[in-house]
Amino acid sequence: MQLSMQLSMQLRRWLQRGSDLVKRAMPGYCAFCLAPAAKGRGWCACCVEELPWNLRACRQCGEPVAKEQPVCGRCLVDPPAFTATQAGLLYQNSIKALIHDFKFNASPRAGMLLCELMLLTPPSLTGQAFVPVPMHSTNARKRGFNQSYWLAEQLGRALGMPLINAKRIKASRTQRTLNRRERAANLTGAFTFEVPTPEHIVIIDDVVTTGSTGHALARAGLTAGAKRVDIWAVARTPLGKG
Ligand SMILES: [Zn+2]
Ligand SMILES: [Zn+2]
């Protein structure tokens, strides 16, 4: 999808000003370009169309796939513990900036926009509970808020879905600099459920990078009684960036 010249200039300006703009954006105006928003939305029709939608993705891990195929090669060879991933957007451009603002500046305006965007492409919701990705208490104290929990609460309220909390029992190293294999090893045994889970649970997260967090949490869910675990996230890292 090509951005029109005018829109790309607006987005660039928005990215440069970053969080400021989201904070200043008024209800009734598009968070991306400040034009009047569509009724009851945080954006205008033009901007939402130009967002980096994850249109062709592996049904299981949500990774963008180059050609039409239900499941990617990696999931066929080495399937993760979760069954399906719904991540409607790609973690790039304006979405990356929005998630960054939500996560590191704890902007509720950015968070509400992300929830609204998630609700535009909901997964087939047969799940019986949402499970936010837990943070280890030391990380939670440092950052002051858990973005997955916040999203799960809002979405749970919007859809009438209860929340079940897992516990992070291992403070792992930061995942950002690790590759897929290192991430998986880093997270082995990191989560546990203190109560039995319903048969079908849906993990809520902001960004799915390699799927290793979802895999570790899904394994804990399966051990605690779930028969099926899915993931619903705002965005997936683009192809080859995980
Ligand atoms: Zn707009
Ligand atoms: Zn896959």
Short mmCIF file of C-alpha atoms and ligand atoms in Angstrom, two decimals:
data_model
loop_
_atom_site.label_atom_id
_atom_site.label_comp_id
_atom_site.label_asym_id
_atom_site.label_seq_id
_atom_site.Cartn_x
_atom_site.Cartn_y
_atom_site.Cartn_z
CA MET A 1 0.00 0.00 0.00
CA GLN A 2 1.55 3.31 -1.08
CA LEU A 3 1.17 6.27 1.20
CA SER A 4 0.08 9.40 -0.56
CA MET A 5 2.69 12.13 -0.45
CA GLN A 6 0.59 14.30 1.81
CA LEU A 7 -0.13 11.47 4.22
CA SER A 8 3.47 10.36 4.43
CA MET A 9 4.47 13.94 5.26
CA GLN A 10 1.82 14.02 7.97
CA LEU A 11 3.00 10.71 9.36
CA ARG A 12 6.60 11.83 9.32
CA ARG A 13 5.66 14.97 11.20
CA TRP A 14 3.66 12.87 13.63
CA LEU A 15 6.55 10.46 14.17
CA GLN A 16 8.92 13.35 14.82
CA ARG A 17 6.65 14.86 17.39
CA GLY A 18 5.85 11.42 18.76
CA SER A 19 4.06 11.13 22.02
CA ASP A 20 3.34 14.83 22.28
CA LEU A 21 0.87 14.65 19.49
CA VAL A 22 -1.00 11.70 20.89
CA LYS A 23 -1.26 13.51 24.19
CA ARG A 24 -2.53 16.64 22.54
CA ALA A 25 -4.81 14.90 20.06
CA MET A 26 -8.36 15.72 21.00
CA PRO A 27 -11.27 13.34 20.93
CA GLY A 28 -13.03 13.89 17.62
CA TYR A 29 -9.75 14.37 15.73
CA CYS A 30 -7.61 11.76 14.00
CA ALA A 31 -4.61 10.75 16.13
CA PHE A 32 -2.48 10.38 13.03
CA CYS A 33 -3.19 13.54 11.03
CA LEU A 34 -5.40 15.72 13.27
CA ALA A 35 -8.16 15.90 10.64
CA PRO A 36 -11.71 15.36 11.94
CA ALA A 37 -12.06 11.69 12.92
CA ALA A 38 -14.68 9.23 11.71
CA LYS A 39 -17.68 9.20 14.05
CA GLY A 40 -16.85 7.50 17.34
CA ARG A 41 -13.30 6.66 16.18
CA GLY A 42 -9.84 7.91 17.07
CA TRP A 43 -8.80 8.24 13.42
CA CYS A 44 -9.96 9.34 9.99
CA ALA A 45 -10.89 6.84 7.26
CA CYS A 46 -7.86 7.77 5.18
CA CYS A 47 -5.26 7.15 7.91
CA VAL A 48 -6.74 3.85 9.08
CA GLU A 49 -6.62 2.55 5.52
CA GLU A 50 -2.95 3.44 5.23
CA LEU A 51 -1.91 1.72 8.46
CA PRO A 52 0.48 -1.24 8.08
CA TRP A 53 -2.15 -4.01 8.18
CA ASN A 54 -0.84 -7.56 8.53
CA LEU A 55 -2.98 -8.85 5.71
CA ARG A 56 -1.27 -12.10 4.78
CA ALA A 57 -0.07 -13.95 7.84
CA CYS A 58 0.52 -17.44 9.21
CA ARG A 59 -2.63 -18.50 11.01
CA GLN A 60 -0.65 -20.06 13.83
CA CYS A 61 2.14 -17.56 14.62
CA GLY A 62 0.88 -14.41 12.85
CA GLU A 63 4.14 -13.86 10.99
CA PRO A 64 3.62 -12.24 7.59
CA VAL A 65 4.02 -14.80 4.83
CA ALA A 66 5.28 -14.04 1.33
CA LYS A 67 2.65 -16.07 -0.48
CA GLU A 68 -0.84 -17.30 0.31
CA GLN A 69 -0.36 -20.17 2.76
CA PRO A 70 -2.36 -20.95 5.92
CA VAL A 71 0.63 -21.88 8.09
CA CYS A 72 4.27 -20.81 7.68
CA GLY A 73 7.11 -23.27 7.13
CA ARG A 74 8.50 -22.77 10.62
CA CYS A 75 5.18 -23.64 12.30
CA LEU A 76 4.85 -26.72 10.09
CA VAL A 77 8.30 -27.98 11.13
CA ASP A 78 8.32 -26.86 14.75
CA PRO A 79 4.78 -25.92 15.86
CA PRO A 80 4.46 -23.60 18.86
CA ALA A 81 2.31 -24.50 21.88
CA PHE A 82 -0.39 -22.01 20.86
CA THR A 83 -2.93 -22.75 18.13
CA ALA A 84 -3.62 -19.38 16.48
CA THR A 85 -2.36 -15.80 16.50
CA GLN A 86 -4.37 -12.74 15.59
CA ALA A 87 -2.17 -9.68 15.09
CA GLY A 88 -3.96 -7.31 12.74
CA LEU A 89 -1.11 -4.86 12.24
CA LEU A 90 2.61 -4.82 11.60
CA TYR A 91 4.99 -3.36 14.15
CA GLN A 92 6.30 -0.54 11.99
CA ASN A 93 5.83 3.16 11.13
CA SER A 94 2.98 4.88 12.95
CA ILE A 95 1.98 1.68 14.81
CA LYS A 96 5.49 1.29 16.22
CA ALA A 97 5.38 4.90 17.42
CA LEU A 98 1.94 4.41 18.95
CA ILE A 99 2.95 1.24 20.80
CA HIS A 100 6.13 2.90 22.00
CA ASP A 101 4.13 5.79 23.35
CA PHE A 102 1.73 3.45 25.10
CA LYS A 103 4.42 1.23 26.58
CA PHE A 104 7.10 3.64 27.63
CA ASN A 105 5.10 6.80 28.28
CA ALA A 106 2.06 4.94 29.62
CA SER A 107 -0.18 7.08 27.41
CA PRO A 108 -3.81 6.00 27.97
CA ARG A 109 -4.83 7.80 24.77
CA ALA A 110 -2.37 5.63 22.79
CA GLY A 111 -3.62 2.56 24.67
CA MET A 112 -7.25 3.28 23.84
CA LEU A 113 -6.36 3.73 20.17
CA LEU A 114 -4.57 0.37 20.17
CA CYS A 115 -7.62 -1.30 21.74
CA GLU A 116 -9.89 0.28 19.14
CA LEU A 117 -7.59 -0.95 16.37
CA MET A 118 -7.53 -4.47 17.86
CA LEU A 119 -11.32 -4.51 17.96
CA LEU A 120 -11.42 -3.81 14.21
CA THR A 121 -9.87 -7.23 13.55
CA PRO A 122 -10.91 -9.47 16.45
CA PRO A 123 -9.98 -13.14 16.45
CA SER A 124 -12.77 -15.71 16.31
CA LEU A 125 -13.54 -15.45 20.00
CA THR A 126 -14.54 -18.78 21.34
CA GLY A 127 -12.04 -18.37 24.18
CA GLN A 128 -13.27 -18.44 27.75
CA ALA A 129 -10.76 -16.05 29.33
CA PHE A 130 -8.09 -13.50 28.47
CA VAL A 131 -4.61 -13.93 29.91
CA PRO A 132 -2.32 -10.89 29.98
CA VAL A 133 1.42 -11.54 29.68
CA PRO A 134 2.69 -11.10 33.23
CA MET A 135 5.80 -9.12 34.05
CA HIS A 136 8.17 -10.12 36.76
CA SER A 137 7.49 -7.95 39.79
CA THR A 138 10.88 -6.20 39.56
CA ASN A 139 10.19 -5.14 35.95
CA ALA A 140 6.64 -4.10 36.80
CA ARG A 141 7.92 -1.96 39.65
CA LYS A 142 10.51 -0.35 37.39
CA ARG A 143 8.05 0.54 34.64
CA GLY A 144 5.07 1.09 36.87
CA PHE A 145 2.53 -0.54 34.59
CA ASN A 146 1.97 -3.70 32.60
CA GLN A 147 0.82 -2.89 29.07
CA SER A 148 -0.59 -6.39 28.40
CA TYR A 149 -2.67 -6.29 31.56
CA TRP A 150 -4.03 -2.86 30.63
CA LEU A 151 -5.02 -4.05 27.12
CA ALA A 152 -6.56 -7.28 28.45
CA GLU A 153 -8.63 -5.33 30.97
CA GLN A 154 -10.02 -2.94 28.34
CA LEU A 155 -10.72 -5.71 25.81
CA GLY A 156 -12.21 -7.95 28.50
CA ARG A 157 -14.54 -5.16 29.50
CA ALA A 158 -15.51 -4.44 25.88
CA LEU A 159 -16.22 -8.09 25.08
CA GLY A 160 -17.42 -9.40 28.45
CA MET A 161 -14.46 -11.74 28.82
CA PRO A 162 -12.98 -12.56 32.25
CA LEU A 163 -9.24 -12.27 32.96
CA ILE A 164 -7.03 -15.00 34.35
CA ASN A 165 -3.60 -14.08 35.61
CA ALA A 166 -0.48 -16.12 35.14
CA LYS A 167 2.56 -15.48 37.27
CA ARG A 168 6.07 -14.82 36.09
CA ILE A 169 8.31 -16.89 38.32
CA LYS A 170 11.58 -16.19 36.62
CA ALA A 171 13.02 -12.74 35.95
CA SER A 172 14.49 -13.27 32.52
CA ARG A 173 17.05 -11.12 30.76
CA THR A 174 15.60 -8.50 28.47
CA GLN A 175 14.49 -10.20 25.26
CA ARG A 176 15.29 -7.38 22.90
CA THR A 177 18.82 -8.39 21.94
CA LEU A 178 18.24 -12.15 21.83
CA ASN A 179 17.56 -14.32 18.79
CA ARG A 180 14.69 -16.79 18.56
CA ARG A 181 16.51 -19.73 20.14
CA GLU A 182 17.98 -17.64 22.97
CA ARG A 183 14.54 -16.15 23.67
CA ALA A 184 12.97 -19.59 23.98
CA ALA A 185 15.72 -20.79 26.36
CA ASN A 186 15.48 -17.56 28.35
CA LEU A 187 11.75 -18.13 28.92
CA THR A 188 11.65 -21.85 29.73
CA GLY A 189 9.74 -22.28 32.97
CA ALA A 190 9.18 -18.52 33.27
CA PHE A 191 5.38 -18.70 33.77
CA THR A 192 2.93 -20.56 35.94
CA PHE A 193 -0.80 -20.49 36.68
CA GLU A 194 -1.85 -20.74 40.30
CA VAL A 195 -5.41 -21.74 39.40
CA PRO A 196 -6.68 -24.23 36.80
CA THR A 197 -7.47 -22.49 33.51
CA PRO A 198 -10.59 -22.95 31.36
CA GLU A 199 -10.22 -25.11 28.26
CA HIS A 200 -9.69 -22.26 25.82
CA ILE A 201 -7.69 -19.18 26.79
CA VAL A 202 -6.49 -16.19 24.76
CA ILE A 203 -3.20 -14.49 25.60
CA ILE A 204 -3.29 -10.71 25.16
CA ASP A 205 -0.08 -8.90 24.23
CA ASP A 206 1.03 -5.69 22.54
CA VAL A 207 3.65 -6.98 20.10
CA VAL A 208 4.48 -10.52 19.04
CA THR A 209 8.13 -10.68 18.04
CA THR A 210 9.25 -14.31 17.73
CA GLY A 211 6.32 -15.88 19.53
CA SER A 212 8.59 -17.29 22.24
CA THR A 213 6.81 -15.46 25.08
CA GLY A 214 3.46 -16.76 23.78
CA HIS A 215 4.93 -20.24 23.46
CA ALA A 216 6.22 -20.30 27.05
CA LEU A 217 2.98 -18.88 28.45
CA ALA A 218 0.89 -21.27 26.32
CA ARG A 219 2.86 -24.22 27.67
CA ALA A 220 2.12 -23.08 31.21
CA GLY A 221 -1.58 -22.78 30.25
CA LEU A 222 -1.66 -26.27 28.77
CA THR A 223 -0.09 -27.60 31.97
CA ALA A 224 -2.75 -25.79 34.01
CA GLY A 225 -5.66 -27.40 32.18
CA ALA A 226 -6.15 -25.47 28.93
CA LYS A 227 -6.77 -27.55 25.82
CA ARG A 228 -6.25 -24.63 23.45
CA VAL A 229 -4.32 -21.38 23.76
CA ASP A 230 -4.50 -18.53 21.22
CA ILE A 231 -2.79 -15.16 21.04
CA TRP A 232 -4.38 -11.79 20.29
CA ALA A 233 -1.90 -8.96 19.88
CA VAL A 234 -1.90 -5.47 18.41
CA ALA A 235 0.97 -6.11 16.04
CA ARG A 236 3.51 -8.59 14.69
CA THR A 237 7.08 -7.72 13.78
CA PRO A 238 7.49 -7.55 10.00
CA LEU A 239 8.91 -10.47 8.01
CA GLY A 240 12.56 -11.20 8.75
CA LYS A 241 12.72 -8.78 11.67
CA GLY A 242 11.97 -11.37 14.37
ZN ZN B 1 -6.05 10.93 9.74
ZN ZN B 2 3.84 -19.60 11.63
#
